[in-house]
Short mmCIF file of C-alpha atoms in Angstrom, two decimals:
data_model
loop_
_atom_site.label_atom_id
_atom_site.label_comp_id
_atom_site.label_asym_id
_atom_site.label_seq_id
_atom_site.Cartn_x
_atom_site.Cartn_y
_atom_site.Cartn_z
CA MET A 1 87.05 68.06 118.84
CA SER A 2 89.35 70.81 117.62
CA LEU A 3 89.34 71.83 113.97
CA LEU A 4 92.52 73.36 112.60
CA CYS A 5 93.13 74.33 109.02
CA GLU A 6 95.12 77.01 107.28
CA VAL A 7 93.27 79.48 105.10
CA PRO A 8 94.33 82.43 102.97
CA ASP A 9 95.47 85.83 104.09
CA PRO A 10 92.68 88.36 104.77
CA SER A 11 92.61 89.99 101.31
CA ARG A 12 92.31 86.65 99.52
CA ARG A 13 89.95 85.45 102.21
CA ALA A 14 87.55 88.23 101.23
CA VAL A 15 87.38 86.75 97.72
CA LEU A 16 86.80 83.24 99.00
CA MET A 17 84.22 84.35 101.55
CA THR A 18 82.26 85.87 98.67
CA GLY A 19 82.30 82.45 97.04
CA GLY A 20 81.01 80.76 100.17
CA ALA A 21 84.20 79.29 101.61
CA LEU A 22 85.48 78.87 105.17
CA PHE A 23 83.67 75.66 105.99
CA ALA A 24 80.62 76.83 104.10
CA TRP A 25 79.36 79.19 106.76
CA ALA A 26 77.77 81.16 103.96
CA TYR A 27 75.64 78.06 103.20
CA MET A 28 74.61 77.32 106.74
CA PRO A 29 71.15 78.31 108.01
CA ARG A 30 70.82 81.76 109.47
CA LEU A 31 70.35 81.76 113.22
CA ALA A 32 67.97 84.15 114.90
CA ARG A 33 69.49 86.90 117.00
CA ALA A 34 68.82 87.23 120.69
CA ALA A 35 65.57 88.87 121.63
CA ASP A 36 67.39 91.96 122.97
CA ASN A 37 69.25 92.27 119.64
CA ARG A 38 72.61 91.96 121.43
CA ASP A 39 75.06 89.81 119.56
CA PRO A 40 78.03 89.58 121.96
CA ARG A 41 81.55 88.68 120.93
CA LEU A 42 84.66 88.02 123.00
CA ILE A 43 88.22 88.17 121.66
CA VAL A 44 91.10 86.98 123.83
CA ILE A 45 94.62 88.12 122.92
CA VAL A 46 97.49 86.38 124.69
CA LEU A 47 100.83 88.23 124.79
CA ARG A 48 103.51 85.56 125.18
CA GLY A 49 106.73 86.52 126.92
CA ALA A 50 105.39 88.71 129.77
CA LEU A 51 104.31 92.29 129.13
CA ASP A 52 105.95 95.09 131.12
CA GLY A 53 102.78 96.69 132.43
CA LEU A 54 104.72 99.58 133.95
CA SER A 55 105.92 100.64 130.49
CA ALA A 56 102.57 100.00 128.81
CA VAL A 57 100.53 101.95 131.34
CA GLY A 58 102.86 103.94 133.55
CA PRO A 59 101.94 105.11 137.06
CA VAL A 60 103.43 108.53 136.37
CA GLY A 61 101.81 109.89 139.53
CA ASP A 62 103.76 107.50 141.76
CA PRO A 63 106.85 109.30 143.11
CA ASP A 64 108.92 106.10 143.03
CA TYR A 65 108.13 105.15 139.43
CA ALA A 66 110.72 107.14 137.48
CA GLY A 67 113.58 106.14 139.76
CA LEU A 68 112.79 102.43 139.54
CA HIS A 69 112.01 102.17 135.86
CA GLY A 70 114.83 104.49 134.86
CA ASP A 71 115.38 105.20 131.18
CA ILE A 72 112.33 103.21 130.10
CA ALA A 73 109.88 104.98 132.44
CA LEU A 74 107.09 106.91 130.71
CA SER A 75 106.89 110.66 131.19
CA LEU A 76 104.26 113.30 130.50
CA THR A 77 106.93 115.62 129.09
CA GLY A 78 109.55 115.40 126.39
CA PRO A 79 109.51 114.51 122.68
CA HIS A 80 107.74 111.17 123.26
CA ALA A 81 105.30 112.16 125.97
CA ALA A 82 102.96 109.53 127.36
CA LEU A 83 99.22 109.85 126.79
CA PRO A 84 97.41 110.76 130.04
CA LEU A 85 94.57 108.44 131.04
CA ASP A 86 93.75 110.07 134.36
CA GLY A 87 95.63 112.03 137.01
CA PHE A 88 97.85 109.08 137.91
CA PHE A 89 98.29 106.73 134.94
CA ALA A 90 99.52 107.43 131.40
CA LEU A 91 99.59 105.26 128.28
CA ASN A 92 102.58 104.42 126.12
CA PRO A 93 102.58 106.95 123.26
CA SER A 94 102.70 104.13 120.68
CA MET A 95 99.01 103.39 121.43
CA PRO A 96 96.93 106.34 120.15
CA VAL A 97 94.04 104.08 119.08
CA PHE A 98 93.68 102.64 122.58
CA ALA A 99 93.89 106.20 123.97
CA ARG A 100 91.05 107.29 121.69
CA LEU A 101 88.94 104.30 122.68
CA PHE A 102 89.67 105.04 126.35
CA LYS A 103 88.54 108.64 125.88
CA ASN A 104 85.36 107.36 124.21
CA SER A 105 84.68 104.97 127.10
CA GLN A 106 85.43 101.92 124.94
CA ALA A 107 88.67 100.84 126.61
CA ALA A 108 89.82 100.25 130.17
CA VAL A 109 92.85 99.01 132.09
CA VAL A 110 93.08 96.67 135.06
CA HIS A 111 96.45 97.40 136.67
CA ALA A 112 98.50 95.41 139.21
CA ALA A 113 96.92 92.16 138.01
CA ALA A 114 98.25 88.60 137.89
CA THR A 115 97.12 84.99 137.92
CA GLY A 116 97.73 82.96 141.05
CA TYR A 117 101.07 81.75 139.65
CA ARG A 118 104.26 83.18 141.27
CA ASP A 119 107.29 81.18 140.04
CA ARG A 120 108.12 83.26 136.93
CA SER A 121 108.58 80.45 134.39
CA HIS A 122 107.22 81.37 130.96
CA PHE A 123 106.09 77.85 130.15
CA ASP A 124 104.33 77.22 133.45
CA GLY A 125 102.97 80.78 133.58
CA GLN A 126 101.43 80.44 130.15
CA ASP A 127 99.95 77.07 131.06
CA VAL A 128 98.28 78.59 134.10
CA LEU A 129 97.08 81.67 132.19
CA GLU A 130 95.58 79.69 129.32
CA SER A 131 94.40 76.52 131.03
CA GLY A 132 92.58 78.40 133.78
CA PHE A 133 93.79 75.98 136.44
CA ALA A 134 95.45 77.20 139.62
CA GLY A 135 98.78 75.51 138.82
CA PRO A 136 100.81 74.30 135.83
CA GLY A 137 100.64 70.88 134.22
CA HIS A 138 97.13 71.11 132.78
CA VAL A 139 97.57 71.36 129.03
CA ALA A 140 94.64 69.39 127.59
CA THR A 141 92.00 72.13 127.56
CA GLY A 142 91.78 75.88 127.97
CA TRP A 143 89.32 78.01 129.93
CA LEU A 144 87.88 79.68 126.82
CA ASN A 145 86.99 76.36 125.25
CA ARG A 146 85.44 75.17 128.50
CA ALA A 147 83.38 78.37 128.57
CA LEU A 148 82.03 77.48 125.13
CA GLU A 149 81.38 73.93 126.27
CA ASN A 150 79.39 75.07 129.29
CA LEU A 151 77.02 77.37 127.44
CA PRO A 152 73.44 76.03 127.30
CA SER A 153 72.75 73.40 124.67
CA GLY A 154 71.68 75.09 121.46
CA ASP A 155 73.08 78.45 122.49
CA ARG A 156 73.96 80.47 119.40
CA VAL A 157 77.50 81.25 120.54
CA ALA A 158 78.19 77.59 121.32
CA THR A 159 76.65 76.44 118.04
CA LEU A 160 78.91 78.70 116.00
CA GLY A 161 82.01 77.52 117.86
CA GLY A 162 85.29 79.33 118.39
CA LEU A 163 88.08 80.73 116.24
CA ALA A 164 91.79 80.13 116.81
CA VAL A 165 94.08 82.55 114.97
CA GLY A 166 97.69 81.62 114.35
CA PRO A 167 99.93 78.82 113.12
CA SER A 168 98.73 76.61 115.98
CA THR A 169 95.72 76.56 118.27
CA PRO A 170 96.43 78.45 121.52
CA LEU A 171 95.92 76.34 124.63
CA VAL A 172 93.32 78.80 125.89
CA ILE A 173 90.81 77.65 123.24
CA ARG A 174 91.71 73.96 122.96
CA GLY A 175 89.15 71.40 124.09
CA ALA A 176 85.96 69.57 123.22
CA ALA A 177 84.01 72.52 121.84
CA PRO A 178 84.44 72.96 118.05
CA VAL A 179 87.13 75.45 117.02
CA LEU A 180 88.11 76.62 113.56
CA GLY A 181 91.79 77.37 113.05
CA TRP A 182 92.84 80.28 110.82
CA ALA A 183 96.34 81.39 109.90
CA PRO A 184 97.29 84.27 107.57
CA GLN A 185 99.12 82.17 105.00
CA SER A 186 98.42 80.16 101.88
CA LEU A 187 95.55 77.69 101.91
CA PRO A 188 96.47 74.04 101.34
CA ALA A 189 94.73 72.35 98.44
CA PRO A 190 91.12 71.50 99.33
CA SER A 191 91.88 67.83 98.67
CA ASP A 192 94.56 67.65 101.37
CA GLY A 193 94.33 65.04 104.10
CA PHE A 194 92.92 67.36 106.74
CA ALA A 195 90.01 68.56 104.62
CA ALA A 196 89.24 64.96 103.68
CA ARG A 197 89.24 63.89 107.33
CA VAL A 198 86.91 66.73 108.34
CA LEU A 199 84.55 65.96 105.47
CA ASP A 200 84.55 62.28 106.37
CA LEU A 201 83.76 63.16 109.98
CA TYR A 202 80.71 65.22 109.04
CA GLN A 203 79.50 62.65 106.51
CA HIS A 204 79.25 60.20 109.40
CA ARG A 205 77.84 62.62 112.00
CA ASP A 206 75.97 65.40 110.20
CA THR A 207 75.06 64.89 106.56
CA VAL A 208 73.51 68.36 106.21
CA LEU A 209 76.72 70.05 107.33
CA ALA A 210 78.73 67.66 105.16
CA VAL A 211 76.88 68.90 102.07
CA ALA A 212 77.47 72.50 103.08
CA LEU A 213 81.15 71.81 103.73
CA GLN A 214 81.55 70.15 100.33
CA LYS A 215 80.03 73.22 98.65
CA GLY A 216 82.45 75.43 100.53
CA LEU A 217 85.44 73.31 99.54
CA ASP A 218 84.29 73.35 95.93
CA ALA A 219 84.10 77.15 96.07
CA ASP A 220 87.61 77.26 97.49
CA ARG A 221 88.85 74.99 94.72
CA MET A 222 87.32 77.18 92.01
CA ALA A 223 88.79 80.33 93.54
CA LEU A 224 92.21 78.70 93.78
CA ASP A 225 92.00 77.48 90.19
CA ASP A 226 91.18 81.03 89.07
CA GLN A 227 94.35 82.23 90.74
CA MET A 228 96.68 79.59 89.29
CA GLY A 229 99.75 81.26 87.92
CA ALA A 230 99.17 84.43 89.94
CA LYS A 231 101.74 85.39 92.51
CA ALA A 232 100.49 84.39 95.98
CA MET A 233 100.29 87.14 98.52
CA LYS A 234 102.77 86.52 101.30
CA PRO A 235 102.05 87.08 104.98
CA LYS A 236 103.03 90.56 106.12
CA GLY A 237 104.75 89.35 109.26
CA GLY A 238 104.80 86.82 112.05
CA PRO A 239 102.86 86.98 115.33
CA ASP A 240 105.80 88.82 116.90
CA SER A 241 105.68 91.71 114.40
CA ALA A 242 103.51 94.80 114.25
CA ALA A 243 102.39 93.97 110.71
CA GLY A 244 101.61 90.40 111.71
CA MET A 245 99.41 91.51 114.59
CA ARG A 246 97.44 93.81 112.31
CA GLN A 247 97.03 91.11 109.69
CA ALA A 248 95.86 88.52 112.22
CA ALA A 249 93.28 90.94 113.64
CA GLN A 250 92.12 91.95 110.18
CA GLY A 251 91.47 88.36 109.18
CA ALA A 252 89.79 87.46 112.47
CA ALA A 253 87.53 90.51 112.23
CA LYS A 254 86.33 89.52 108.77
CA LEU A 255 85.34 86.08 110.00
CA MET A 256 83.73 87.30 113.21
CA ALA A 257 81.73 90.02 111.48
CA ALA A 258 79.80 87.44 109.46
CA ASP A 259 76.28 86.66 110.63
CA ASP A 260 77.24 83.01 110.98
CA GLY A 261 80.85 83.54 112.00
CA PRO A 262 82.28 82.62 115.38
CA ARG A 263 81.53 84.84 118.37
CA ILE A 264 84.58 83.82 120.41
CA ALA A 265 88.20 83.97 119.26
CA ALA A 266 91.72 83.55 120.60
CA LEU A 267 94.92 85.05 119.22
CA ALA A 268 98.48 84.76 120.52
CA PHE A 269 101.23 87.31 119.85
CA ASP A 270 104.85 86.47 120.64
CA GLY A 271 107.95 88.50 121.43
CA TRP A 272 107.17 90.26 124.73
CA ASP A 273 110.16 88.91 126.71
CA THR A 274 112.14 92.16 126.95
CA HIS A 275 115.28 91.40 128.95
CA VAL A 276 117.55 93.52 126.75
CA ASN A 277 117.05 97.01 125.28
CA GLU A 278 113.35 97.02 126.04
CA GLY A 279 112.79 100.67 125.35
CA GLY A 280 109.93 102.63 126.85
CA ALA A 281 108.17 105.31 124.87
CA THR A 282 110.32 104.27 121.88
CA GLY A 283 112.18 101.12 120.91
CA ARG A 284 111.32 97.43 120.89
CA LEU A 285 108.43 97.40 123.35
CA ALA A 286 106.88 100.51 121.81
CA THR A 287 106.98 98.81 118.40
CA LEU A 288 105.18 95.77 119.77
CA LEU A 289 102.61 97.92 121.56
CA GLY A 290 102.07 99.80 118.32
CA GLY A 291 101.30 96.49 116.62
CA LEU A 292 98.81 95.63 119.35
CA ASP A 293 97.26 99.08 118.93
CA GLY A 294 96.97 98.38 115.22
CA ALA A 295 95.16 95.13 116.03
CA PHE A 296 92.59 97.08 118.06
CA GLU A 297 92.08 99.36 115.07
CA GLU A 298 91.65 96.45 112.66
CA PHE A 299 89.06 94.85 114.92
CA GLU A 300 87.17 98.12 115.27
CA LYS A 301 87.10 98.67 111.49
CA GLY A 302 86.55 95.07 110.47
CA LEU A 303 83.75 94.27 112.90
CA GLY A 304 81.72 97.31 111.83
CA GLU A 305 78.37 97.40 113.58
CA ARG A 306 79.35 94.27 115.54
CA TRP A 307 81.95 96.35 117.42
CA LYS A 308 79.30 97.71 119.78
CA ASP A 309 78.74 94.25 121.28
CA THR A 310 82.41 93.21 121.28
CA ALA A 311 84.80 92.84 124.22
CA ILE A 312 88.53 92.35 123.68
CA VAL A 313 90.75 91.30 126.57
CA VAL A 314 94.56 91.27 126.42
CA ILE A 315 96.38 89.07 128.93
CA THR A 316 99.95 87.92 129.58
CA GLU A 317 101.51 85.25 131.81
CA PHE A 318 103.02 87.70 134.33
CA GLY A 319 104.65 91.12 134.53
CA ARG A 320 108.25 92.26 134.75
CA THR A 321 110.52 93.68 137.42
CA ALA A 322 109.83 97.19 138.63
CA GLN A 323 113.50 98.10 138.38
CA ILE A 324 115.37 97.98 135.09
CA ASN A 325 118.30 95.60 134.78
CA GLY A 326 121.86 96.18 133.59
CA THR A 327 120.95 95.68 129.93
CA VAL A 328 118.22 98.36 129.92
CA GLY A 329 115.49 95.78 130.04
CA THR A 330 113.39 94.07 132.68
CA ASP A 331 113.32 90.53 134.05
CA HIS A 332 110.46 88.18 134.89
CA GLY A 333 108.10 89.69 137.42
CA THR A 334 104.58 89.40 138.78
CA GLY A 335 101.98 92.19 138.52
CA THR A 336 101.10 93.65 135.12
CA VAL A 337 98.12 95.03 133.21
CA VAL A 338 95.02 93.56 131.60
CA LEU A 339 93.82 95.67 128.67
CA LEU A 340 90.14 95.81 127.71
CA ALA A 341 88.70 97.30 124.53
CA GLY A 342 85.51 97.17 122.49
CA GLY A 343 82.14 98.81 122.19
CA ALA A 344 80.78 96.56 124.92
CA ILE A 345 83.39 97.66 127.48
CA LYS A 346 82.47 100.12 130.21
CA GLY A 347 85.64 102.07 129.61
CA GLY A 348 87.35 105.33 130.37
CA ARG A 349 88.85 104.08 133.63
CA VAL A 350 91.88 102.41 135.13
CA ILE A 351 90.76 99.81 137.65
CA ALA A 352 93.47 99.48 140.27
CA ASP A 353 93.99 99.03 143.98
CA TRP A 354 97.43 100.55 143.61
CA PRO A 355 99.98 98.82 145.88
CA GLY A 356 102.77 101.39 145.57
CA LEU A 357 106.36 101.01 144.42
CA LYS A 358 108.39 101.51 147.58
CA PRO A 359 110.70 98.57 148.38
CA ALA A 360 108.45 97.26 151.14
CA GLN A 361 105.42 97.49 148.83
CA LEU A 362 106.94 95.46 146.00
CA TYR A 363 106.31 91.74 145.78
CA GLU A 364 109.46 90.07 147.10
CA GLN A 365 110.99 93.57 146.98
CA ARG A 366 111.31 93.40 143.18
CA ASP A 367 107.93 93.18 141.38
CA LEU A 368 104.73 95.16 141.14
CA ALA A 369 102.54 93.47 143.75
CA PRO A 370 99.31 92.06 142.29
CA THR A 371 96.08 93.31 143.85
CA SER A 372 93.67 91.94 141.19
CA ASP A 373 93.31 88.39 139.90
CA VAL A 374 93.28 87.99 136.12
CA ARG A 375 90.68 85.25 136.55
CA ALA A 376 88.31 87.75 138.18
CA VAL A 377 88.50 89.91 135.06
CA LEU A 378 87.92 86.97 132.74
CA LYS A 379 85.05 85.66 134.83
CA GLY A 380 83.43 89.09 134.79
CA LEU A 381 83.59 89.28 131.01
CA LEU A 382 82.22 85.75 130.53
CA ALA A 383 79.39 86.45 132.96
CA ASP A 384 78.44 89.78 131.40
CA GLN A 385 78.81 88.75 127.76
CA PHE A 386 77.38 85.23 127.84
CA GLY A 387 75.54 84.84 131.13
CA LEU A 388 77.72 82.13 132.66
CA SER A 389 77.01 81.75 136.37
CA ALA A 390 79.56 82.25 139.12
CA GLY A 391 79.16 78.58 140.03
CA THR A 392 79.94 77.38 136.52
CA LEU A 393 82.86 79.79 136.22
CA GLY A 394 84.34 78.78 139.56
CA ASP A 395 83.89 75.05 139.12
CA LYS A 396 84.08 74.18 135.43
CA VAL A 397 85.64 77.05 133.51
CA PHE A 398 88.27 77.94 136.12
CA PRO A 399 88.31 74.83 138.33
CA GLU A 400 88.64 75.24 142.09
CA SER A 401 88.48 79.03 141.90
CA ALA A 402 85.21 79.76 143.70
CA ALA A 403 87.02 82.18 146.01
CA VAL A 404 87.89 84.37 143.02
CA LYS A 405 84.72 86.37 142.37
CA PRO A 406 83.85 87.76 138.94
CA MET A 407 84.78 91.42 138.57
CA GLN A 408 81.57 93.38 138.27
CA GLY A 409 80.61 96.07 135.78
CA LEU A 410 83.18 95.51 133.02
CA VAL A 411 80.55 95.52 130.29
CA ALA A 412 78.47 98.60 129.66
#
């Protein structure tokens, strides 16, 4: 079962949370923490459109990089100098927060990564990325939901369910495990059809939770009544804007920081298909990367002490061509980057078996060749954060992927 409702923007949400809203989590029984006092969280951010990994994290030490990527290649010199990560890779200058986290060993990069998909269609590539299956056409459930579903019965993370942030539930978190949907826009009246259906469901299946839910809806109604006549706060931007990314992260962090809030979340940011006027250190891509950087900052601030047990992973359907096109952009490619951040991450490193950028080293003589499987990264995080076994990951979470081994040592 997937739960999806719209709730207020983060600032108004803070008021309603105080009153016990958001499906009455404030009324639900407190759950004991793990014996080791770890309280792990995992946040998955999907960048839709295909991120140019070579302009996000540039291999400035590769002698072929500048010539291939042309005007949008990063450089360690000039007015918009890239931020060095090590002696070979440098970060887009629009991401100072990620650079700080990297320096503090709370962020890492997996470069030259891709799923097993190679046909460069956005729709099919996103299906593969989010479903966790080897090929397209599987759109019923996502790997993150199946991870929740395969946690042990009664597990705290599974009991609290997942969080889907955005106007619709991303495929990656759709499935049988319970998921709350949150979007940074006005809350529909508590008496709307959806709320009534959810309440009816719990009245038939769980009367205790039904009572708690009714209290939460009543609190929402009172808060909304108090604000009648006041000008509603409008969303700051869509999921393809820098402000929208920040706002989505801010709201998600508030919910996930709660003792009884979800421990797993999925967000999707649009707009990364940069065929025309992509820009490098400045311009369109830099603006988007700055929004993503702002999202990292909002999660770090909003999660507070929970940050230390949090892992954030940023993934995209595929990369972009190594060589710029005639419109100063890049076309659909293959290898790209996976970004990792959070207090739980064993950071301060770029993980890469670098393939090189000479013509014979490129995939089909056009793309960064992938040397790491995105699924290996995701499996490693799920294993380290939640204890899922390699067998479960290879059979149930990412079906028929036993040959792809979990990447070790991603979590500190």
